[in-house]
Coordinates of C-alpha atoms (C1' of nucleotides) in Angstrom, one line a residue:
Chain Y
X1 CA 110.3 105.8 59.6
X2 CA 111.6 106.3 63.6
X3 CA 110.9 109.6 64.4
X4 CA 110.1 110.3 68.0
X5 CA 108.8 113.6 67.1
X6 CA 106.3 115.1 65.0
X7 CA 104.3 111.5 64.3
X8 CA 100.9 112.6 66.5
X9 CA 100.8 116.3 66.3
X10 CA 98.0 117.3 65.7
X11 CA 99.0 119.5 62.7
X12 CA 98.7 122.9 64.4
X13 CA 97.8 125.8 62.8
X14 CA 98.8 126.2 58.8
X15 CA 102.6 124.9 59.4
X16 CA 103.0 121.3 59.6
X17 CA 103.3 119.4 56.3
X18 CA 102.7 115.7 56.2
X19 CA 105.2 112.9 56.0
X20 CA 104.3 112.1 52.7
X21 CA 104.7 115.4 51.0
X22 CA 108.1 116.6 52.7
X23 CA 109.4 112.8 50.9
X24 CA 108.7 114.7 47.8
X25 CA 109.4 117.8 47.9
X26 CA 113.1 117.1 47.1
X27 CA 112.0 115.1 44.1
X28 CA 110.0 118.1 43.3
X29 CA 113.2 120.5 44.0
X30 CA 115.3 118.3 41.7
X31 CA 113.2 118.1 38.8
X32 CA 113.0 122.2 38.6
X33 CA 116.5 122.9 38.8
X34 CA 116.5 120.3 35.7
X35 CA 113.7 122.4 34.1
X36 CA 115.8 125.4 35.3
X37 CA 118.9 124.6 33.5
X38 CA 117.0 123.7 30.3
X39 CA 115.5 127.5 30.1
X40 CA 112.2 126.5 30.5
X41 CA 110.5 129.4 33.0
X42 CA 107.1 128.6 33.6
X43 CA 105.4 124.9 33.7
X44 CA 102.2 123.8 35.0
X45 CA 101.5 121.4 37.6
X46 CA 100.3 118.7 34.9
X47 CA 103.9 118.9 33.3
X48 CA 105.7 119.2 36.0
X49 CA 104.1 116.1 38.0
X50 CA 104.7 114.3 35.0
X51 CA 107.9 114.5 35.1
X52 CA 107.3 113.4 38.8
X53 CA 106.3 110.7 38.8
X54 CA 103.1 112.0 40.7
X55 CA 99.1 112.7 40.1
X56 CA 98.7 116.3 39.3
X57 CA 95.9 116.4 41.9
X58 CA 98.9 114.9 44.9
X59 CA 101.0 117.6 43.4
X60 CA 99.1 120.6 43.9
X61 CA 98.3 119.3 47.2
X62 CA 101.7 119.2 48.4
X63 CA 102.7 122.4 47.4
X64 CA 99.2 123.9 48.8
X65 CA 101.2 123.2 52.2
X66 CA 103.4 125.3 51.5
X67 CA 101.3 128.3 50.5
X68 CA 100.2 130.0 47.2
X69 CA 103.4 130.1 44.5
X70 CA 101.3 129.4 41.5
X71 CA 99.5 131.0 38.5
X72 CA 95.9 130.2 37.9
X73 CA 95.8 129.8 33.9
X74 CA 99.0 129.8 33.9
X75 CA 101.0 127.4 35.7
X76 CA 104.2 128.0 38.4
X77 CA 107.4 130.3 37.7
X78 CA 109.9 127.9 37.5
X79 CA 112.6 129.4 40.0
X80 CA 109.8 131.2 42.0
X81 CA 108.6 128.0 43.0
X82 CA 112.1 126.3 43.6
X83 CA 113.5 129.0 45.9
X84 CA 110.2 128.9 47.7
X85 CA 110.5 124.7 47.9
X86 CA 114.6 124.9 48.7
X87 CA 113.4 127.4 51.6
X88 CA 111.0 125.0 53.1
X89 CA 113.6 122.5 52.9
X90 CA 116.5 124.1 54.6
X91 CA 118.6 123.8 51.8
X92 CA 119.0 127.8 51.7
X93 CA 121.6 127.6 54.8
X94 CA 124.1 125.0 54.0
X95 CA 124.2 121.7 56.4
X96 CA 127.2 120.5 57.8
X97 CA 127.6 116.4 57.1
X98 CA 130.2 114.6 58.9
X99 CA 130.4 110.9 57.0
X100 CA 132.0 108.5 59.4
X101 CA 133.0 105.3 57.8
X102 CA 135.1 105.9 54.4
X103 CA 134.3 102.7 52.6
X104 CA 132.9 102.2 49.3
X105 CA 129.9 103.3 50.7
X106 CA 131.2 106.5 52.0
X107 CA 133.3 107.3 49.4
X108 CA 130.4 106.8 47.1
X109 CA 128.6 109.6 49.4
X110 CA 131.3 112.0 48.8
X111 CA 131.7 111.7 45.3
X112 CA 128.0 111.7 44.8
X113 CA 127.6 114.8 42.7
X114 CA 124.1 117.1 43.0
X115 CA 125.3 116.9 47.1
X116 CA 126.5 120.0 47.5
X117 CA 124.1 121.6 44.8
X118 CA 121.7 120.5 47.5
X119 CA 122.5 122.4 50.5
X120 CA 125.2 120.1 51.9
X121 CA 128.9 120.8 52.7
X122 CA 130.4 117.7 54.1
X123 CA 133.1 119.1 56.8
X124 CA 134.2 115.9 58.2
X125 CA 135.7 112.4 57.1
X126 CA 136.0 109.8 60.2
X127 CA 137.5 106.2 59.8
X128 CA 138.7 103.8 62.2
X129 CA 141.0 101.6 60.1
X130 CA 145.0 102.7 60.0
X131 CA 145.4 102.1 56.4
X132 CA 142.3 104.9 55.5
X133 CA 143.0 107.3 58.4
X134 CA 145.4 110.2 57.3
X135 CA 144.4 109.6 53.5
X136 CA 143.3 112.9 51.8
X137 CA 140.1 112.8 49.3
X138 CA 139.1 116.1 47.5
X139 CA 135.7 116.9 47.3
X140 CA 134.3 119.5 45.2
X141 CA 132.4 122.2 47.8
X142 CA 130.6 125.2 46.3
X143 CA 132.0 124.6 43.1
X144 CA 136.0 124.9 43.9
X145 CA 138.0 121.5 44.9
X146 CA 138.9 120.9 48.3
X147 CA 141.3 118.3 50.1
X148 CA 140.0 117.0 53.4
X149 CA 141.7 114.1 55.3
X150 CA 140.4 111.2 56.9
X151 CA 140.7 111.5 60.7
X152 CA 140.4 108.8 63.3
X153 CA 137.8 107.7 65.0
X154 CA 138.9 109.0 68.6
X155 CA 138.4 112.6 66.7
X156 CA 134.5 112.4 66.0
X157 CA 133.6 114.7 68.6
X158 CA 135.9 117.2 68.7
X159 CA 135.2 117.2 64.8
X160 CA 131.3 117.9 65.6
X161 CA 132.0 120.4 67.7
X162 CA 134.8 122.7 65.9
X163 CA 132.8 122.1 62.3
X164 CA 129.2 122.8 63.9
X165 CA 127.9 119.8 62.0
X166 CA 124.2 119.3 62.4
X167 CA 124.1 115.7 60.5
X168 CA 125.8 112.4 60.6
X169 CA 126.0 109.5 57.8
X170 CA 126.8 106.6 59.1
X171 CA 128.3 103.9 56.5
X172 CA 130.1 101.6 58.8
X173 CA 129.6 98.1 59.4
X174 CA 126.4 97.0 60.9
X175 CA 128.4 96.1 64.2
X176 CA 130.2 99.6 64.6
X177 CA 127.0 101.3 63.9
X178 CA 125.3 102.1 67.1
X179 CA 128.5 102.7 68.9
X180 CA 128.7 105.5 66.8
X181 CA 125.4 106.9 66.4
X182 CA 126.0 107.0 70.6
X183 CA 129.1 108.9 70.1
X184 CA 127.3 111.4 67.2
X185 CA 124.7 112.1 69.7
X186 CA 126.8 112.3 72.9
X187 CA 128.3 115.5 70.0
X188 CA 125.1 116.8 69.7
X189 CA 123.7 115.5 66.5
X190 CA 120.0 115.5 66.6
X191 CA 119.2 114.3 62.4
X192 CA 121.2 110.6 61.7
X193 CA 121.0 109.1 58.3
X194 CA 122.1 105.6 58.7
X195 CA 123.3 103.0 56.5
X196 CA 124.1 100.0 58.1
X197 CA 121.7 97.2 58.7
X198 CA 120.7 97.5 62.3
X199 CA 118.0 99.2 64.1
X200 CA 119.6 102.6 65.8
X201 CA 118.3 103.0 69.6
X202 CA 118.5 106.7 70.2
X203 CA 117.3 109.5 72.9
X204 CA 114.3 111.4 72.4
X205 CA 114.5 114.3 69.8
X206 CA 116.9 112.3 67.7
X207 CA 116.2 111.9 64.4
X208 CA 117.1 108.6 62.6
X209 CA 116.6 108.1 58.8
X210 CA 117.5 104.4 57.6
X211 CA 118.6 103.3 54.3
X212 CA 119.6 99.4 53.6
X213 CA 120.4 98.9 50.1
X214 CA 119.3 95.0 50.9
X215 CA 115.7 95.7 52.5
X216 CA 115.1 97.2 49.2
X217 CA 115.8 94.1 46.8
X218 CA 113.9 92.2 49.4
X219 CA 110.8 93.6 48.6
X220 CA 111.3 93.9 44.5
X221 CA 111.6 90.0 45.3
X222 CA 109.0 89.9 47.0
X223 CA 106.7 91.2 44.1
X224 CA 108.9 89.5 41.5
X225 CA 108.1 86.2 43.1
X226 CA 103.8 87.2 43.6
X227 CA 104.1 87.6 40.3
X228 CA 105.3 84.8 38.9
X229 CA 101.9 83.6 40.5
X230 CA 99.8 85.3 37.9
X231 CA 101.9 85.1 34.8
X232 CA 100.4 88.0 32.9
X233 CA 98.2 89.5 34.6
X234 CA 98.4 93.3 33.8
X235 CA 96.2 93.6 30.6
X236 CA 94.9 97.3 31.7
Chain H
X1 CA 106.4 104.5 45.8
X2 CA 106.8 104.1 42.1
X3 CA 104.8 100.6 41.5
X4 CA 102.4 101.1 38.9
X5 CA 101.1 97.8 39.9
X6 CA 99.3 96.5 42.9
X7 CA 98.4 99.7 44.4
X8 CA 94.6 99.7 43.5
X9 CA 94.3 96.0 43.5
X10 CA 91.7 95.4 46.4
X11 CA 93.6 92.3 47.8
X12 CA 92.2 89.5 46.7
X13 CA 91.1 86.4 49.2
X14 CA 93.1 85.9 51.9
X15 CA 96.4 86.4 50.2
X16 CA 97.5 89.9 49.4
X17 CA 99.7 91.5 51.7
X18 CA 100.0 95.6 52.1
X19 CA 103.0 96.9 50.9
X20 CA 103.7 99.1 54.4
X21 CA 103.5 95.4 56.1
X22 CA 105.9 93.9 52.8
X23 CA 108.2 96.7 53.4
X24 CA 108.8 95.9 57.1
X25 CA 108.9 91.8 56.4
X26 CA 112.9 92.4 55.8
X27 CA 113.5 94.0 59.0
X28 CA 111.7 91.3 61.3
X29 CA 113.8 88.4 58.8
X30 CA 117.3 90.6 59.3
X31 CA 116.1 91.1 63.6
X32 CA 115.3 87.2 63.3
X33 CA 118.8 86.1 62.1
X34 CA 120.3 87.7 64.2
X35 CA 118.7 86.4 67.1
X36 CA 119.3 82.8 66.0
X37 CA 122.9 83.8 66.2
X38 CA 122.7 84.7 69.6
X39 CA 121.4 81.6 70.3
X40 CA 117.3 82.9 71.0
X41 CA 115.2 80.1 70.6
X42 CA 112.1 81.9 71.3
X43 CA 110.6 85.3 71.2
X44 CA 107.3 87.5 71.8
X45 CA 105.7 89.7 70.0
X46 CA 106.7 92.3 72.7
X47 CA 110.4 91.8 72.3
X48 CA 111.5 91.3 68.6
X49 CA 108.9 94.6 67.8
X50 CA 111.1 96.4 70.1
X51 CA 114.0 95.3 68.4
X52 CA 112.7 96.5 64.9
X53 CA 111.9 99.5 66.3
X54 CA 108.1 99.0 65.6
X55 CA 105.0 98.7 67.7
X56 CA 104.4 94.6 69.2
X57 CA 100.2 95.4 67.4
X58 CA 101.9 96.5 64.5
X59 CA 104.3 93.9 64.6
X60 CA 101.1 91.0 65.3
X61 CA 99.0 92.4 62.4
X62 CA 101.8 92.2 60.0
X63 CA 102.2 88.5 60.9
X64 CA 98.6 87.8 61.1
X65 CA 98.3 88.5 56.9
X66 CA 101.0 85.7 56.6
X67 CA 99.2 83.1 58.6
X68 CA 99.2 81.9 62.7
X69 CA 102.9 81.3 63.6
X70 CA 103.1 81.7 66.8
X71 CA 102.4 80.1 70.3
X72 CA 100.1 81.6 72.4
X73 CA 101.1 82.1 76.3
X74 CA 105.0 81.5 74.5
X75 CA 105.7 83.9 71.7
X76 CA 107.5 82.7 68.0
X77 CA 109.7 79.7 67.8
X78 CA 113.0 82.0 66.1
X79 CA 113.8 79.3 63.2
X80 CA 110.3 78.4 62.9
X81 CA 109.4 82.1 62.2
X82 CA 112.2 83.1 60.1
X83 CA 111.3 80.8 57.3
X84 CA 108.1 81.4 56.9
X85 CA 109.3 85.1 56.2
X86 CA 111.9 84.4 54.2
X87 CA 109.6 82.2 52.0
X88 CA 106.9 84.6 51.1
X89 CA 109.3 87.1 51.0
X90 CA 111.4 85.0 47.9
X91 CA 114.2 84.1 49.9
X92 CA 114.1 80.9 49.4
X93 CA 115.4 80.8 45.7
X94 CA 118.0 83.0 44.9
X95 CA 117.8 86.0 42.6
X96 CA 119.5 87.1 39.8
X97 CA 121.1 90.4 40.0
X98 CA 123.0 92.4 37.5
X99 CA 124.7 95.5 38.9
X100 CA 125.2 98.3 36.0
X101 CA 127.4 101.1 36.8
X102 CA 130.5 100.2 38.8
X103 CA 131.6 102.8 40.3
X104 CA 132.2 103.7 44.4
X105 CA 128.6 102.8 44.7
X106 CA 128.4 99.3 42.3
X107 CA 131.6 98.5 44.7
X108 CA 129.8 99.1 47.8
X109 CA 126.5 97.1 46.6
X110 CA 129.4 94.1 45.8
X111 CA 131.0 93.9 49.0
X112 CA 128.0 94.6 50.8
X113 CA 128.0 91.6 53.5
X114 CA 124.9 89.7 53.8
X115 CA 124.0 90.6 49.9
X116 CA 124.5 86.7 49.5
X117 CA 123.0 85.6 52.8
X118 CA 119.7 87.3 52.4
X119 CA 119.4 85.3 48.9
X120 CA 120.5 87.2 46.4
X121 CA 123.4 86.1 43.7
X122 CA 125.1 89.1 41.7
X123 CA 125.5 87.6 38.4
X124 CA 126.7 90.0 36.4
X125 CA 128.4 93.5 36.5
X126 CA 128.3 95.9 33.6
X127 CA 130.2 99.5 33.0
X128 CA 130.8 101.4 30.0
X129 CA 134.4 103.1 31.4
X130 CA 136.8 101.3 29.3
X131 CA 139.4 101.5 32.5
X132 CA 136.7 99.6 34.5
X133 CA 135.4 96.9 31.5
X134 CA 137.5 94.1 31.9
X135 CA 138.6 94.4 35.6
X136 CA 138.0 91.4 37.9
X137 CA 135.8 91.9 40.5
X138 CA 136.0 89.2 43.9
X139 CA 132.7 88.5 45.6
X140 CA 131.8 86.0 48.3
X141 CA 128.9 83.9 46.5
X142 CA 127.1 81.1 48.8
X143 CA 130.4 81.2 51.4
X144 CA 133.2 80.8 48.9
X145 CA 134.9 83.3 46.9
X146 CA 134.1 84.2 42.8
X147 CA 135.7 86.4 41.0
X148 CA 133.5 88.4 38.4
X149 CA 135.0 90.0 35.6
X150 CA 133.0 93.4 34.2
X151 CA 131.8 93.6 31.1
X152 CA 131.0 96.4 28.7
X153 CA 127.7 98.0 28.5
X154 CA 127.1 96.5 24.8
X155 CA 126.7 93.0 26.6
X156 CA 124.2 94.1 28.8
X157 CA 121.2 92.4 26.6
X158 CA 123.4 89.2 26.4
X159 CA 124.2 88.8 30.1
X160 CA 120.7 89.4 31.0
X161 CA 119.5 86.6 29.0
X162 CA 122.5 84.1 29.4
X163 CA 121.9 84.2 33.0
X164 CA 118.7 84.8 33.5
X165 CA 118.9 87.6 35.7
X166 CA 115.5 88.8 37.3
X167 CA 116.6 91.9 39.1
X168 CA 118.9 94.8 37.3
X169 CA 120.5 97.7 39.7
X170 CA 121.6 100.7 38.1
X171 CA 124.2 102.8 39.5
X172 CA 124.9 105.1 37.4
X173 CA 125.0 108.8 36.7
X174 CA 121.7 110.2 36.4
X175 CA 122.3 110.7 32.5
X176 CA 122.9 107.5 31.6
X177 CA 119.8 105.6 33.8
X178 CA 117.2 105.7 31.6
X179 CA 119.1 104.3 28.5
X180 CA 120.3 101.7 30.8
X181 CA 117.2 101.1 32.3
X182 CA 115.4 100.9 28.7
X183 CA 118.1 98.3 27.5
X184 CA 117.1 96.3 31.1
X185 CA 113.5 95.8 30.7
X186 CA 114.4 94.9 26.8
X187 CA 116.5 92.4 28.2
X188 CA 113.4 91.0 30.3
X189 CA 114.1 92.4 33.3
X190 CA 110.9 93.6 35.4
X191 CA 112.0 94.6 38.7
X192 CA 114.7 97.2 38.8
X193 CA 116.3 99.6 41.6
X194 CA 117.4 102.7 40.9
X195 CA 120.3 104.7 42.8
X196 CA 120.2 107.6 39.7
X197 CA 118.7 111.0 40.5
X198 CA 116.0 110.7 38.0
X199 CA 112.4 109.4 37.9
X200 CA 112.8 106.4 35.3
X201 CA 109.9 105.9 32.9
X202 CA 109.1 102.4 32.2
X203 CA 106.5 100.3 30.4
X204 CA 103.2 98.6 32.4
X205 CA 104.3 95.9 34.5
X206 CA 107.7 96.7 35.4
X207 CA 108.5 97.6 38.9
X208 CA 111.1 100.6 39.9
X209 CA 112.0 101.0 43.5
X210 CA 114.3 104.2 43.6
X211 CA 117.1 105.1 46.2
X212 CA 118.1 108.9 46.2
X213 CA 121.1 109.5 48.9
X214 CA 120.4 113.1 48.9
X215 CA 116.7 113.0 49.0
X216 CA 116.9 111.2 52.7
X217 CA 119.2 114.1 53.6
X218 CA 117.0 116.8 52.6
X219 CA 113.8 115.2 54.7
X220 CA 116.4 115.2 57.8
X221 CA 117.6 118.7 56.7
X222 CA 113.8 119.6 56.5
X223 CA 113.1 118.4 60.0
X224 CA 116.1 119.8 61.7
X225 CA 115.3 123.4 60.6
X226 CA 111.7 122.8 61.2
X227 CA 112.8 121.5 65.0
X228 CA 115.0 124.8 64.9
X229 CA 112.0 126.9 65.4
X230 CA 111.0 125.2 68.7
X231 CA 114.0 124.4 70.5
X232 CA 113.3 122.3 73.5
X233 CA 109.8 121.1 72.7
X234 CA 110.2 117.4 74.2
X235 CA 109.7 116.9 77.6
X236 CA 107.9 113.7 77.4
Chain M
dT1 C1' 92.3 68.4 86.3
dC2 C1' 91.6 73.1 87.1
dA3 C1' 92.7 77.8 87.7
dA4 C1' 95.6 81.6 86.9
dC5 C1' 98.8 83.8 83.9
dT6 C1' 100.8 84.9 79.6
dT7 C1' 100.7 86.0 74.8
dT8 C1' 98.8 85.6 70.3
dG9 C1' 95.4 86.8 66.8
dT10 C1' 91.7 89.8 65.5
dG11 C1' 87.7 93.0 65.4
dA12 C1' 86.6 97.8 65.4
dA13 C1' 87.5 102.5 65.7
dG14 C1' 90.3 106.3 64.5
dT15 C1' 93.7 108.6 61.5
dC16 C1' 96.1 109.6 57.5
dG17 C1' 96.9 110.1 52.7
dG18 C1' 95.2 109.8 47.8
dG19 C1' 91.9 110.8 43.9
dA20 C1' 88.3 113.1 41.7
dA21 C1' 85.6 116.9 41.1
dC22 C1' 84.5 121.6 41.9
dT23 C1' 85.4 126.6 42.4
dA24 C1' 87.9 130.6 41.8
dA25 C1' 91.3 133.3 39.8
dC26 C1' 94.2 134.8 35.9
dG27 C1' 95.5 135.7 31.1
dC28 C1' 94.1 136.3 26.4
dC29 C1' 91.5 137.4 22.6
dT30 C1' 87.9 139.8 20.6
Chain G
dA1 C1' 85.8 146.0 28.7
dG2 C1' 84.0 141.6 28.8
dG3 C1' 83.6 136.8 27.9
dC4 C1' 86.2 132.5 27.3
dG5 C1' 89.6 129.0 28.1
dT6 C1' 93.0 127.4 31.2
dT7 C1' 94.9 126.1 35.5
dA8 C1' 95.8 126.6 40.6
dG9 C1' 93.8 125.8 45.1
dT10 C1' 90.3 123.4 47.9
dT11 C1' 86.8 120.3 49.5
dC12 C1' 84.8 115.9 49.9
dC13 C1' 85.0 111.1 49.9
dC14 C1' 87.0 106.7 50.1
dG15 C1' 90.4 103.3 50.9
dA16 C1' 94.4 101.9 53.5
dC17 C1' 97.1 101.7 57.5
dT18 C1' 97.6 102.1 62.6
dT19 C1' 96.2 101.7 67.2
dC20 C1' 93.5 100.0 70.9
dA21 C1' 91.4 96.6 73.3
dC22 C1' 89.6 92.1 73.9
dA23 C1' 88.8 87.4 73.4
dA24 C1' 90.7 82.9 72.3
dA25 C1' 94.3 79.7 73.2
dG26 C1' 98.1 77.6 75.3
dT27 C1' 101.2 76.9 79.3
dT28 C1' 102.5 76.3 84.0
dG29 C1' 101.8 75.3 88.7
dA30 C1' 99.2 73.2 92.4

DNA sequence: TCAACTTTGTGAAGTCGGGAACTAACGCCT
DNA sequence: AGGCGTTAGTTCCCGACTTCACAAAGTTGA
């Protein structure tokens, strides 16, 4: 977790939420548009942490950061509380996402579905290899289809700039990677979401989020292996 | 954090390691690495925490649950260091891991470089598209080249057992992951990593590490709004 | 060999997050 | 209208992680 800012602030006033509780507050988002679409209306915090993954007790926690959206005998109003949670996360104003590196990886990003349900438009493709550059890959965006092409790399910043992009994915190899994340800054991207396996040096105020698919099998090993230790020890 | 074992356990004599410390381990071994490819024969504490982007205390504590490694007055012997990680974190053998769902993000987890070198062997590949079932699938296993042919979801149970996978990756859509990740821990698998947008429910004992995509966007999304407010706040 | 310097490993204090229990508010039923 | 059951919001406490600072240990130079 690099973030420059935020980390010792003292929590001023009402507004600040933890760490801990913005991580699931998209979890929470996601499960009530699923409750949403299947007509259910109102739900209680013991259902709906349930479905979670969380202890009701953390639950009503987090959203106590956020103010008062519930019901007392009753429970929460199913899209009361999501618009409430979608405003708190941003996800009211659309981001712009530029995803530079169009790999699997990247392509796997753009066809993610739920991306756009989220909040996020992605305005710009950037590759460096001749053979991607100049392809053209439709993306669905705000429910219609739409074709956008692959530029080169020389293009990232004037990209940033005409599309107003506020975040950048990068899913490059791990020796393009801070090359580029210099480059998204030197734009003006402040919020980085990185994918390759190296450790990003930025400037203060820039926000780096890391994700490596390996790191993550790493440590299910690790516990796979502790527990081969004590064969059978879960008898709770 | 979905582990539904471990977290209470009061880390029992000597061994025991916390998971924020685990979860770190991978980024000191992939920091390491590289280093002995550049040729580093020794390090401190000071330097390789600035190169994982983490404090040189927090760095020391971390290595102090694994045991006394380093010199003092010198710093860590590189090769030295780098084993003993890799051999409580499992690295040492190599792991069994069956990718289900090959679609632009099963490809990227495939060619993802240093999948191999980090000791993991993909063993199988599963889909239920019946343009995808059958297509053969190159991957660099241990330096040379294997090709991998995929195989229809109905074989899952049978691949599982024949080669004695340990870890099962499910790449999915989000509709399908919980019937996949049922058939998994059937099969015997207990550690499993999710990529699906949905909280998997599994049995006691069985460990679920999920990866959302979107969810890391929506924390940076939640932070750039939030820095919105106050524009110019850092002048440290 | 000894002293000065460097760097590790660790003890202790401080901070943050989670869990349980309590209180207060709301709806419903009589 | 009033009591009862249900459930949100909050408070307190405890455990875990982080940070700071220091002492122990090893190296290097004279």
């Amino acid at each position: 977790m690099s973030i420059s800012l935020g980390k010792g602030r003292p929590r001023e006033a009402g507004r600040g939420i933890p760490d801990a509780t913005v991580a699931r507050l998209p979890v929470y988002h996601r499960v009530l548009v699923s409750l949403s679409e299947a007509g259910v209306q109102t739900v209680s915090s013991e259902a709906l942490a349930a479905k979670c993954g969380v202890s009701s007790a953390k639950f009503r926690k987090d959203l106590s950061y956020l103010g008062s959206y519930g019901t007392r005998g009753v429970g929460y109003d199913v899209s009361y509380l999501t618009y409430h949670i979608s405003r708190e996360l941003g996800s009211a104003q659309p981001w712009g996402v530029v995803i530079v590196g169009i790999g699997n990886l990247g392509r796997a990003l753009i066809s993610y579905r739920g991306f756009t349900s989220r909040g996020f438009a992605i305005v710009g493709l950037v590759d460096n290899h001749p053979d991607v550059v100049g392809e053209s890959i439709t993306l669905s965006e705000l429910g219609n289809l739409v074709a956008l092409k692959v530029r080169p790399l020389v293009e990232l910043e004037t990209i940033v700039g005409a599309t107003k992009a506020q975040i950048g994915v990068i899913a490059t190899p791990a020796d393009c990677a801070q090359g580029v994340c210099e480059r998204l800054v030197a734009s003006g991207i402040r919020s980085i979401l990185n994918f390759a396996p190296v450790v990003l040096e930025v400037p203060n105020g820039v926000e780096v989020r890391k994700v490596d698919l390996a790191v993550e099998l790493q440590i299910l090993a690790f516990h796979e292996q502790r527990r081969g230790y004590e064969p059978e020890a879960m008898n709770a």
